[in-house]
CSV table of C-alpha atoms in Angstrom, one decimal:
chain,number,residue,atom,x,y,z
I,1,MET,CA,108.2,113.4,121.8
I,2,GLU,CA,104.8,114.2,120.5
I,3,VAL,CA,102.8,111.2,118.9
I,4,ASP,CA,101.0,112.0,115.8
I,5,VAL,CA,97.7,110.1,115.7
I,6,ARG,CA,97.3,110.2,112.0
I,7,ASN,CA,100.0,107.5,111.6
I,8,GLU,CA,98.9,104.5,113.9
I,9,ARG,CA,102.0,102.5,112.8
I,10,GLY,CA,104.5,105.1,114.4
I,11,PRO,CA,106.9,107.7,113.2
I,12,LEU,CA,107.8,107.5,109.4
I,13,TRP,CA,111.7,108.3,110.3
I,14,ASP,CA,113.9,108.4,113.4
I,15,TRP,CA,115.6,111.6,113.5
I,16,ASP,CA,119.3,110.2,113.6
I,17,ALA,CA,118.3,108.0,110.6
I,18,LEU,CA,116.8,110.9,108.8
I,19,VAL,CA,119.9,113.2,109.1
I,20,LEU,CA,122.1,110.4,108.2
I,21,ALA,CA,120.2,109.7,105.0
I,22,ALA,CA,119.8,113.4,104.1
I,23,GLY,CA,123.7,113.5,104.2
I,24,GLY,CA,123.3,116.9,106.5
I,25,GLU,CA,123.9,118.2,110.1
I,26,LEU,CA,121.1,118.7,112.6
I,27,ASP,CA,120.9,122.2,114.0
I,28,GLY,CA,118.5,122.3,117.0
I,29,THR,CA,116.8,119.9,119.1
I,30,PRO,CA,113.8,117.7,117.7
I,31,GLU,CA,110.7,117.9,119.8
I,32,LYS,CA,108.2,116.1,117.4
I,33,ASP,CA,108.3,112.7,115.6
I,34,VAL,CA,108.8,112.7,111.7
I,35,PHE,CA,105.5,111.4,109.9
I,36,GLY,CA,105.9,112.8,106.4
I,37,PHE,CA,107.4,115.5,104.3
I,38,SER,CA,106.0,118.5,102.4
I,39,LEU,CA,107.4,120.8,99.8
I,40,ASP,CA,104.4,123.4,100.4
I,41,SER,CA,104.4,125.3,103.5
I,42,ARG,CA,100.7,125.8,103.0
I,43,GLU,CA,100.1,122.0,102.9
I,44,ILE,CA,102.1,121.4,106.2
I,45,SER,CA,100.4,118.4,108.6
I,46,PRO,CA,101.9,118.2,112.1
I,47,GLY,CA,104.9,116.0,112.1
I,48,ASP,CA,106.0,117.0,108.5
I,49,VAL,CA,109.4,117.8,107.6
I,50,PHE,CA,109.5,121.1,105.3
I,51,VAL,CA,112.0,120.5,102.3
I,52,ALA,CA,113.1,123.9,101.0
I,53,LEU,CA,113.6,123.3,97.6
I,54,LYS,CA,114.5,125.9,94.9
I,55,ASP,CA,112.3,125.6,92.0
I,56,LYS,CA,110.0,128.3,90.4
I,57,ARG,CA,110.1,129.8,94.1
I,58,ASP,CA,112.7,129.4,96.6
I,59,GLY,CA,111.5,127.3,99.6
I,60,HIS,CA,113.8,129.0,102.0
I,61,ASP,CA,111.5,131.9,101.9
I,62,PHE,CA,108.7,129.8,103.4
I,63,VAL,CA,110.6,127.9,106.2
I,64,SER,CA,109.3,130.0,109.1
I,65,LYS,CA,105.6,129.8,107.6
I,66,ALA,CA,106.0,125.9,107.8
I,67,PHE,CA,107.0,126.0,111.3
I,68,ALA,CA,104.3,128.2,112.1
I,69,ALA,CA,102.0,125.5,110.5
I,70,GLY,CA,103.4,122.9,112.8
I,71,ALA,CA,106.3,121.5,111.0
I,72,ALA,CA,108.5,118.9,112.8
I,73,GLY,CA,111.7,120.3,111.2
I,74,ALA,CA,113.0,121.7,107.8
I,75,ILE,CA,115.9,120.6,105.4
I,76,VAL,CA,117.6,123.8,104.1
I,77,GLU,CA,120.8,124.7,102.7
I,78,THR,CA,123.9,125.3,104.7
I,79,GLN,CA,123.9,129.0,104.4
I,80,TYR,CA,120.2,129.5,105.5
I,81,GLN,CA,119.8,132.1,108.2
I,82,ARG,CA,117.8,130.8,111.2
I,83,LYS,CA,114.9,133.1,112.1
I,84,ALA,CA,112.9,133.4,115.3
I,85,GLY,CA,110.4,130.6,115.7
I,86,ASP,CA,112.3,128.2,113.5
I,87,GLY,CA,112.6,124.7,114.9
I,88,PRO,CA,115.2,122.0,114.2
I,89,LEU,CA,117.0,122.3,110.7
I,90,ILE,CA,118.9,119.5,108.9
I,91,ARG,CA,121.4,121.5,106.8
I,92,VAL,CA,122.7,120.1,103.5
I,93,ALA,CA,124.6,121.3,100.6
I,94,ASP,CA,121.6,120.9,98.2
I,95,THR,CA,118.0,120.3,99.2
I,96,LEU,CA,117.0,118.4,96.1
I,97,VAL,CA,119.9,115.9,96.3
I,98,ALA,CA,119.0,115.5,100.0
I,99,LEU,CA,115.5,114.6,99.1
I,100,GLU,CA,117.0,112.1,96.6
I,101,ASN,CA,119.2,110.5,99.3
I,102,ILE,CA,116.5,110.1,101.7
I,103,GLY,CA,114.3,108.7,98.9
I,104,ARG,CA,117.1,106.2,98.2
I,105,ALA,CA,117.4,105.2,101.9
I,106,ALA,CA,113.8,104.7,102.0
I,107,ARG,CA,114.0,102.2,99.1
I,108,SER,CA,116.8,100.4,100.6
I,109,ARG,CA,115.1,99.8,104.0
I,110,LEU,CA,112.4,98.0,102.6
I,111,ALA,CA,112.1,94.4,103.5
I,112,PRO,CA,113.5,91.8,101.0
I,113,GLU,CA,110.4,90.4,100.3
I,114,ALA,CA,108.6,93.9,99.4
I,115,ARG,CA,108.0,94.6,95.7
I,116,VAL,CA,108.1,97.8,93.8
I,117,VAL,CA,106.1,98.7,90.6
I,118,ALA,CA,106.8,101.8,88.4
I,119,VAL,CA,104.5,102.9,85.6
I,120,THR,CA,104.9,105.3,82.7
I,121,GLY,CA,103.4,106.0,79.6
I,122,SER,CA,102.0,109.1,77.5
I,123,SER,CA,98.6,108.9,78.9
I,124,GLY,CA,96.9,107.2,81.8
I,125,LYS,CA,99.8,107.0,84.2
I,126,THR,CA,98.0,108.6,87.2
I,127,THR,CA,95.0,106.6,87.0
I,128,THR,CA,97.0,103.5,86.5
I,129,LYS,CA,98.9,104.2,89.3
I,130,ASP,CA,95.7,104.4,91.5
I,131,MET,CA,94.4,101.1,90.0
I,132,LEU,CA,97.8,99.5,91.1
I,133,ARG,CA,97.3,101.1,94.6
I,134,ALA,CA,93.7,99.7,94.9
I,135,ALA,CA,94.7,96.3,93.4
I,136,PHE,CA,97.8,95.8,95.6
I,137,GLY,CA,96.0,97.3,98.6
I,138,ARG,CA,93.8,94.1,98.9
I,139,LEU,CA,97.1,92.1,99.2
I,140,GLY,CA,99.2,93.9,101.7
I,141,VAL,CA,100.4,97.2,103.0
I,142,THR,CA,100.7,99.5,99.8
I,143,HIS,CA,102.4,102.7,99.4
I,144,ALA,CA,101.7,105.0,96.3
I,145,GLY,CA,102.3,108.8,95.4
I,146,ASP,CA,99.7,111.4,95.8
I,147,LYS,CA,98.4,113.3,92.8
I,148,SER,CA,100.7,113.2,89.6
I,149,PHE,CA,104.0,113.2,91.7
I,150,ASN,CA,106.0,111.9,88.7
I,151,ASN,CA,109.0,114.1,88.2
I,152,HIS,CA,112.3,115.0,89.6
I,153,TRP,CA,110.9,115.8,92.9
I,154,GLY,CA,107.8,114.1,93.0
I,155,VAL,CA,109.5,110.6,92.8
I,156,PRO,CA,112.0,111.2,95.6
I,157,LEU,CA,109.2,112.9,97.7
I,158,THR,CA,107.0,109.6,97.1
I,159,LEU,CA,109.8,107.5,98.1
I,160,ALA,CA,110.7,109.6,101.2
I,161,ARG,CA,107.3,109.2,102.4
I,162,MET,CA,107.1,105.3,102.0
I,163,PRO,CA,106.9,103.4,105.5
I,164,ALA,CA,109.6,100.8,106.2
I,165,ASP,CA,106.9,98.2,106.4
I,166,THR,CA,105.6,98.8,102.9
I,167,ARG,CA,104.9,95.4,101.0
I,168,PHE,CA,104.0,96.9,97.7
I,169,GLY,CA,105.4,100.2,96.4
I,170,VAL,CA,103.7,101.9,93.5
I,171,PHE,CA,105.4,104.9,91.5
I,172,GLU,CA,104.2,106.8,88.6
I,173,ILE,CA,107.3,108.2,86.4
I,174,GLY,CA,106.8,110.9,83.9
I,175,MET,CA,109.0,113.0,81.7
I,176,SER,CA,109.0,115.6,79.2
I,177,HIS,CA,112.4,115.3,77.6
I,178,GLY,CA,114.7,112.4,76.9
I,179,GLY,CA,116.9,111.3,79.9
I,180,GLU,CA,114.6,112.3,82.6
I,181,ILE,CA,113.3,108.8,83.2
I,182,THR,CA,116.7,107.1,83.8
I,183,PRO,CA,117.7,108.7,87.2
I,184,LEU,CA,114.2,108.4,88.6
I,185,THR,CA,113.8,104.8,87.8
I,186,LYS,CA,117.2,104.0,89.2
I,187,LEU,CA,116.0,105.6,92.4
I,188,VAL,CA,112.9,103.5,92.4
I,189,ARG,CA,114.5,100.2,91.4
I,190,PRO,CA,111.2,98.6,90.4
I,191,HIS,CA,110.6,94.8,90.2
I,192,VAL,CA,108.1,95.4,87.5
I,193,ALA,CA,108.0,98.5,85.0
I,194,ILE,CA,105.0,99.2,82.8
I,195,VAL,CA,104.8,101.2,79.8
I,196,LEU,CA,101.2,101.8,78.9
I,197,ASN,CA,101.6,103.4,75.6
I,198,VAL,CA,103.5,105.9,73.4
I,199,LEU,CA,101.5,108.7,71.9
I,200,PRO,CA,102.3,112.2,70.4
I,201,ALA,CA,102.7,113.9,73.7
I,202,HIS,CA,105.3,116.5,74.3
I,203,LEU,CA,106.1,116.1,70.6
I,204,GLY,CA,107.6,119.6,70.6
I,205,ASN,CA,110.5,118.4,72.8
I,206,PHE,CA,111.3,115.3,70.3
I,207,VAL,CA,111.9,114.8,66.7
I,208,SER,CA,109.7,111.7,66.5
I,209,GLU,CA,107.3,109.5,68.2
I,210,GLU,CA,110.3,106.9,68.1
I,211,GLU,CA,112.3,109.3,70.3
I,212,ILE,CA,109.2,109.5,72.7
I,213,ALA,CA,109.4,105.5,72.9
I,214,ASP,CA,113.0,105.6,73.6
I,215,ALA,CA,112.6,107.9,76.4
I,216,LYS,CA,109.6,106.0,77.9
I,217,GLY,CA,111.8,102.9,77.7
I,218,GLU,CA,114.5,104.3,79.9
I,219,ILE,CA,112.2,103.0,82.7
I,220,PHE,CA,113.6,99.4,82.3
I,221,ALA,CA,117.1,100.9,83.1
I,222,GLY,CA,116.2,100.6,86.8
I,223,LEU,CA,114.7,97.1,86.8
I,224,GLU,CA,115.9,95.0,89.9
I,225,PRO,CA,117.5,91.5,88.8
I,226,ASP,CA,114.8,89.2,87.7
I,227,GLY,CA,112.6,92.2,87.1
I,228,VAL,CA,109.5,92.2,84.6
I,229,ALA,CA,108.6,94.4,81.8
I,230,ILE,CA,104.8,94.9,80.9
I,231,LEU,CA,104.0,96.3,77.5
I,232,ASN,CA,101.0,97.2,75.6
I,233,GLN,CA,100.8,94.8,72.8
I,234,ASP,CA,98.6,97.0,70.7
I,235,ASN,CA,100.7,100.2,70.8
I,236,LEU,CA,102.5,101.2,67.6
I,237,HIS,CA,105.8,101.2,69.2
I,238,PHE,CA,105.5,97.9,70.9
I,239,GLU,CA,108.4,96.0,69.1
I,240,ARG,CA,110.8,99.1,69.6
I,241,LEU,CA,110.0,98.9,73.6
I,242,ARG,CA,110.2,95.2,73.6
I,243,THR,CA,113.8,95.4,72.1
I,244,ARG,CA,114.8,98.1,74.6
I,245,ALA,CA,113.1,95.8,77.6
I,246,GLN,CA,115.1,92.7,76.4
I,247,SER,CA,118.4,94.1,77.8
I,248,SER,CA,117.2,94.7,81.2
I,249,ALA,CA,114.2,92.5,82.0
I,250,SER,CA,114.1,88.8,82.8
I,251,ARG,CA,110.4,88.5,81.6
I,252,ILE,CA,108.5,90.8,79.3
I,253,LEU,CA,104.7,90.1,79.6
I,254,THR,CA,102.1,91.9,77.4
I,255,PHE,CA,98.5,93.2,77.6
I,256,GLY,CA,95.9,94.3,75.0
I,257,ASP,CA,93.1,93.0,72.7
I,258,ALA,CA,92.3,89.2,73.0
I,259,GLU,CA,92.7,89.0,69.1
I,260,GLY,CA,96.6,89.6,69.4
I,261,GLU,CA,96.8,86.8,72.1
I,262,PRO,CA,98.6,88.9,74.6
I,263,ASP,CA,99.4,87.6,78.1
I,264,ALA,CA,96.7,89.6,79.8
I,265,ALA,CA,93.8,89.6,77.3
I,266,LEU,CA,90.8,92.0,77.1
I,267,ILE,CA,87.8,89.8,76.0
I,268,ASP,CA,85.0,92.4,76.6
I,269,CYS,CA,84.3,95.4,78.5
I,270,GLY,CA,80.6,96.2,78.9
I,271,ARG,CA,79.2,99.4,79.9
I,272,ARG,CA,77.2,99.7,83.1
I,273,ALA,CA,75.6,102.9,83.9
I,274,ARG,CA,73.0,104.6,86.3
I,275,ASP,CA,71.9,108.1,85.3
I,276,GLY,CA,75.0,108.4,83.3
I,277,MET,CA,77.4,107.6,86.2
I,278,GLU,CA,79.2,105.1,84.2
I,279,GLY,CA,81.4,102.2,84.9
I,280,GLN,CA,82.5,99.0,83.2
I,281,ARG,CA,82.3,95.2,83.6
I,282,ILE,CA,85.3,93.6,82.2
I,283,LEU,CA,86.1,90.0,81.2
I,284,ALA,CA,89.7,89.2,80.7
I,285,GLU,CA,92.2,86.4,80.9
I,286,PHE,CA,95.6,86.4,82.8
I,287,PRO,CA,98.4,83.9,82.8
I,288,SER,CA,97.7,82.4,86.2
I,289,SER,CA,94.1,82.2,86.0
I,290,ASP,CA,91.2,81.3,83.9
I,291,THR,CA,88.8,84.0,82.7
I,292,VAL,CA,88.5,86.9,85.6
I,293,THR,CA,85.3,89.0,85.5
I,294,TYR,CA,85.5,92.2,87.4
I,295,GLN,CA,84.0,95.9,87.8
I,296,ILE,CA,85.7,99.3,87.6
I,297,ALA,CA,83.9,102.5,88.4
I,298,LEU,CA,85.8,104.4,85.7
I,299,ALA,CA,84.5,104.6,82.0
I,300,GLY,CA,86.4,104.1,78.7
I,301,ARG,CA,88.1,101.2,76.9
I,302,HIS,CA,91.4,102.8,77.5
I,303,ILE,CA,90.7,102.6,81.3
I,304,ALA,CA,89.7,99.0,80.9
I,305,GLU,CA,93.0,98.2,79.0
I,306,ASN,CA,95.1,99.9,81.6
I,307,SER,CA,93.3,97.9,84.2
I,308,LEU,CA,94.7,95.0,82.6
I,309,ALA,CA,98.4,96.3,83.0
I,310,ALA,CA,97.7,96.9,86.6
I,311,LEU,CA,96.3,93.3,87.3
I,312,LEU,CA,99.1,91.8,85.2
I,313,ALA,CA,101.7,93.4,87.6
I,314,VAL,CA,99.7,91.7,90.5
I,315,ASP,CA,100.2,88.3,88.3
I,316,ALA,CA,103.7,88.7,87.7
I,317,LEU,CA,104.5,89.2,91.4
I,318,GLY,CA,102.5,86.1,92.3
I,319,GLY,CA,99.4,87.9,93.9
I,320,ASP,CA,95.9,86.6,93.3
I,321,VAL,CA,94.3,88.4,90.6
I,322,ALA,CA,90.6,87.9,91.4
I,323,SER,CA,91.1,89.2,94.8
I,324,ALA,CA,93.1,92.3,93.7
I,325,ALA,CA,90.6,93.0,91.1
I,326,LYS,CA,87.9,93.6,93.8
I,327,GLY,CA,89.9,96.7,94.6
I,328,LEU,CA,89.2,98.4,91.3
I,329,ALA,CA,85.4,98.4,91.9
I,330,GLU,CA,85.9,100.8,94.8
I,331,LEU,CA,88.2,103.3,92.9
I,332,PRO,CA,86.4,106.6,92.0
I,333,ALA,CA,87.5,108.8,89.2
I,334,LEU,CA,89.9,111.7,90.1
I,335,HIS,CA,89.2,115.3,89.9
I,336,GLY,CA,90.2,116.2,86.2
I,337,ARG,CA,90.4,112.6,85.1
I,338,GLY,CA,86.9,111.4,84.2
I,339,GLU,CA,85.1,112.5,87.4
I,340,ARG,CA,81.4,112.6,86.7
I,341,THR,CA,79.1,114.9,88.5
I,342,LEU,CA,75.3,115.6,88.1
I,343,LEU,CA,74.5,119.3,88.2
I,344,SER,CA,71.1,120.5,88.7
I,345,LEU,CA,68.9,122.8,86.4
I,346,SER,CA,65.5,124.0,87.1
I,347,ARG,CA,64.0,121.5,84.7
I,348,GLY,CA,66.4,118.6,84.9
I,349,ASN,CA,70.1,117.7,85.3
I,350,ILE,CA,73.5,118.1,83.5
I,351,LEU,CA,76.0,115.4,83.3
I,352,LEU,CA,79.4,117.1,83.8
I,353,ILE,CA,82.6,115.1,82.7
I,354,ASP,CA,85.7,116.4,84.2
I,355,GLU,CA,88.6,115.7,82.0
I,356,SER,CA,90.3,119.1,82.7
I,357,TYR,CA,93.9,117.6,83.8
I,358,ASN,CA,96.1,117.8,81.0
I,359,ALA,CA,95.5,116.5,77.4
I,360,ASN,CA,97.4,115.1,74.4
I,361,PRO,CA,95.8,114.0,70.9
I,362,ALA,CA,95.2,110.4,72.2
I,363,SER,CA,93.9,111.2,75.6
I,364,MET,CA,91.7,114.0,74.1
I,365,ALA,CA,90.4,111.4,71.5
I,366,ALA,CA,89.5,108.8,74.2
I,367,ALA,CA,87.7,111.4,76.3
I,368,ILE,CA,85.5,112.5,73.6
I,369,THR,CA,84.8,109.1,72.4
I,370,THR,CA,83.9,108.0,76.1
I,371,ALA,CA,81.7,110.9,76.5
I,372,GLY,CA,79.6,110.1,73.4
I,373,GLN,CA,79.3,106.8,74.8
I,374,ALA,CA,77.5,108.5,78.0
I,375,ARG,CA,74.4,109.2,76.0
I,376,SER,CA,71.2,107.6,77.4
I,377,ASP,CA,67.6,108.3,77.5
I,378,GLU,CA,68.2,110.8,80.5
I,379,HIS,CA,70.7,112.8,78.4
I,380,GLY,CA,70.3,114.7,75.2
I,381,ARG,CA,73.0,117.1,73.8
I,382,LEU,CA,76.8,116.4,73.9
I,383,VAL,CA,78.6,119.6,74.5
I,384,LEU,CA,82.5,119.5,74.3
I,385,VAL,CA,84.7,122.2,75.8
I,386,LEU,CA,88.2,122.0,74.4
I,387,GLY,CA,91.3,123.8,75.2
I,388,ASP,CA,94.6,123.7,73.3
I,389,MET,CA,96.8,120.8,73.5
I,390,LEU,CA,100.3,121.9,74.1
I,391,GLU,CA,103.9,121.0,73.4
I,392,LEU,CA,103.0,119.5,70.0
I,393,GLY,CA,105.5,121.3,67.9
I,394,ASP,CA,105.1,121.8,64.4
I,395,LYS,CA,102.2,119.4,64.2
I,396,ALA,CA,100.0,121.1,66.6
I,397,GLU,CA,97.6,122.4,64.0
I,398,GLU,CA,97.3,119.1,62.1
I,399,LEU,CA,96.8,117.1,65.2
I,400,HIS,CA,94.1,119.6,66.6
I,401,ARG,CA,92.2,119.4,63.1
I,402,GLY,CA,92.5,115.5,63.3
I,403,LEU,CA,90.1,115.3,66.4
I,404,LYS,CA,87.2,116.3,63.9
I,405,GLU,CA,86.8,112.8,62.9
I,406,ILE,CA,86.5,111.7,66.5
I,407,ILE,CA,84.1,114.2,67.2
I,408,ASP,CA,81.9,113.3,64.3
I,409,ALA,CA,81.8,109.8,65.6
I,410,ALA,CA,80.9,110.8,68.9
I,411,LYS,CA,77.9,112.8,67.5
I,412,ALA,CA,78.8,115.9,69.5
I,413,ASP,CA,76.2,118.7,69.1
I,414,LEU,CA,78.2,121.8,70.2
I,415,VAL,CA,81.8,122.4,70.5
I,416,PHE,CA,83.3,125.3,72.7
I,417,ALA,CA,86.8,125.7,72.1
I,418,CYS,CA,89.8,128.1,73.2
I,419,GLY,CA,93.4,128.8,72.0
I,420,SER,CA,95.0,129.4,69.0
I,421,ASN,CA,95.4,125.7,68.3
I,422,MET,CA,92.0,124.8,68.8
I,423,ALA,CA,90.9,127.6,66.4
I,424,ALA,CA,92.2,125.3,63.7
I,425,LEU,CA,89.6,122.6,64.6
I,426,TYR,CA,86.8,125.0,65.7
I,427,TYR,CA,86.5,126.9,62.4
I,428,ASP,CA,86.6,123.4,60.5
I,429,LEU,CA,83.4,122.4,62.1
I,430,PRO,CA,79.9,122.9,60.8
I,431,ALA,CA,78.4,126.3,61.8
I,432,ASP,CA,75.5,124.6,63.8
I,433,MET,CA,78.3,122.9,65.9
I,434,GLN,CA,80.1,125.9,66.7
I,435,GLY,CA,79.2,127.2,70.3
I,436,GLN,CA,81.9,129.6,70.8
I,437,TRP,CA,85.7,130.0,70.2
I,438,ALA,CA,87.9,132.4,72.6
I,439,ALA,CA,91.3,133.2,72.9
I,440,THR,CA,91.5,131.9,76.5
I,441,SER,CA,89.2,129.6,78.6
I,442,ASP,CA,88.0,132.7,80.7
I,443,GLY,CA,86.2,133.9,77.5
I,444,LEU,CA,84.2,130.6,77.2
I,445,ARG,CA,82.9,131.0,80.8
I,446,GLU,CA,79.6,133.3,80.1
I,447,PRO,CA,78.7,131.8,76.8
I,448,LEU,CA,79.0,128.2,78.0
I,449,LEU,CA,76.7,129.0,81.1
I,450,GLU,CA,74.2,130.6,79.0
I,451,THR,CA,74.0,127.9,76.5
I,452,LEU,CA,73.7,124.6,78.6
I,453,GLN,CA,70.2,123.2,79.1
I,454,ALA,CA,68.7,120.2,80.9
I,455,GLY,CA,69.8,117.0,79.7
I,456,ASP,CA,73.0,118.1,78.4
I,457,ILE,CA,76.3,116.1,78.8
I,458,VAL,CA,79.3,118.3,79.1
I,459,MET,CA,82.9,117.4,78.8
I,460,VAL,CA,85.7,119.7,79.6
I,461,LYS,CA,89.3,118.9,78.6
I,462,GLY,CA,92.6,120.7,77.7
I,463,SER,CA,96.3,120.9,78.6
I,464,ASN,CA,97.0,122.4,82.0
I,465,GLY,CA,98.3,125.6,80.3
I,466,SER,CA,95.0,126.0,78.7
I,467,ALA,CA,93.3,126.5,82.2
I,468,MET,CA,90.3,124.5,81.9
I,469,VAL,CA,89.9,123.8,85.5
I,470,PRO,CA,88.4,127.2,86.3
I,471,LEU,CA,85.6,126.2,83.7
I,472,VAL,CA,84.9,123.1,85.9
I,473,GLY,CA,84.8,125.2,88.6
I,474,ALA,CA,82.3,127.8,87.4
I,475,LEU,CA,79.9,125.0,86.5
I,476,LYS,CA,79.8,123.5,89.8
I,477,GLN,CA,79.4,127.0,91.4
I,478,HIS,CA,76.5,128.0,88.9
I,479,HIS,CA,74.6,124.9,89.3
I,480,ALA,CA,74.0,122.9,92.4
I,481,THR,CA,75.5,119.3,92.7
I,482,VAL,CA,73.1,116.6,92.6
I,483,ALA,CA,75.6,113.5,93.0
I,484,ASP,CA,79.2,112.9,92.4
I,485,ASP,CA,80.7,110.1,90.4
I,486,VAL,CA,80.2,106.7,92.0
């Protein structure tokens, strides 16, 4: 069989074991080793097995394209008709169930000493997942998901991709409705389960924030015996979550501001910046150690607090916190989640803060506050580009208007906004702060490009459905990049 040099530790799966795990039948003769899985025929790497899921599009329509791109095989439903050029097929009754089965088998084949951490919350899950990956990566072989793979297909896909020699597994689990986390956490079977926060996200799908807290608390249902729950002591729904955790966790650990005396206490987070490319120096205490000082390249107090949760997980599993913390200094901001880029103008630079990946009232407020803190001698106006926050139900207009106080506190100079919900906020602002409102993000492109000037700080944020990502792309395309986030 061919050897894929991208995985020096050898194949991810043996074909016989994979067919058994999927609960299917092999049709064809494998000629390539299995090094991964993909759900998108456009993202196939050599050695990937393509899983033909039925979602917004039927993956069976792209099986042949996957093989043409170098797939080692494909998992398809029994009735799929083989086409010319198709390689080995694993035929199953249901491809999603097969992916779940493979994920379950991947979790079961880990060594007894391996440890798994799962994280959920209304905001900050992906960044915290990456902090967990960076922290545990200093201590042993660590596996974590790509991007925001936190839903009904993303979690089993991340499990399926997990090598058998993984020492630490890190999983992000999300939801938009009640009952969605329970089956995922039971697949993951974490030794540590973290709830970062409960905030008014997806409020349109719930009667109250209390219901959101109950949905987030489902993560504890999958805890292994002697499992640990980690909670944000400063969150409004802490007591509700603690009560939920008590039925499953052998220990409950807390993180938060030092004043409340949590297990992991944030004593101070001091800004460190160079040309607006901001990070933090953090002073904190953990149960197994004295005061620990560490640096992260990401800005914002909310990021500092979430770093406590990541390092508290290390502490809970007996790892060295000081050593793990060194990994956080090397973690860059992700596209759409606080990435900072200097853009060139003829007479100076613009600092672009890209927060374009999704939004809820709490994450929007945190992003605005952090952008306001980026002011320095090198930067002048603060320009906010805001898209609708979606799935907020009857409280949408009220929650959008509620951002005005945060905007005032950040001392924003101009606000560009799009979407019907943001109109409620935009027209409550003083006339001299109104840059432009448009029904869609596309309507902001030209006015924004025409308005920006050297020295501006520009922060872009909105829910995915508001399509703010193209605005970030337009800014980068229009202005040459000076330097990326460090």
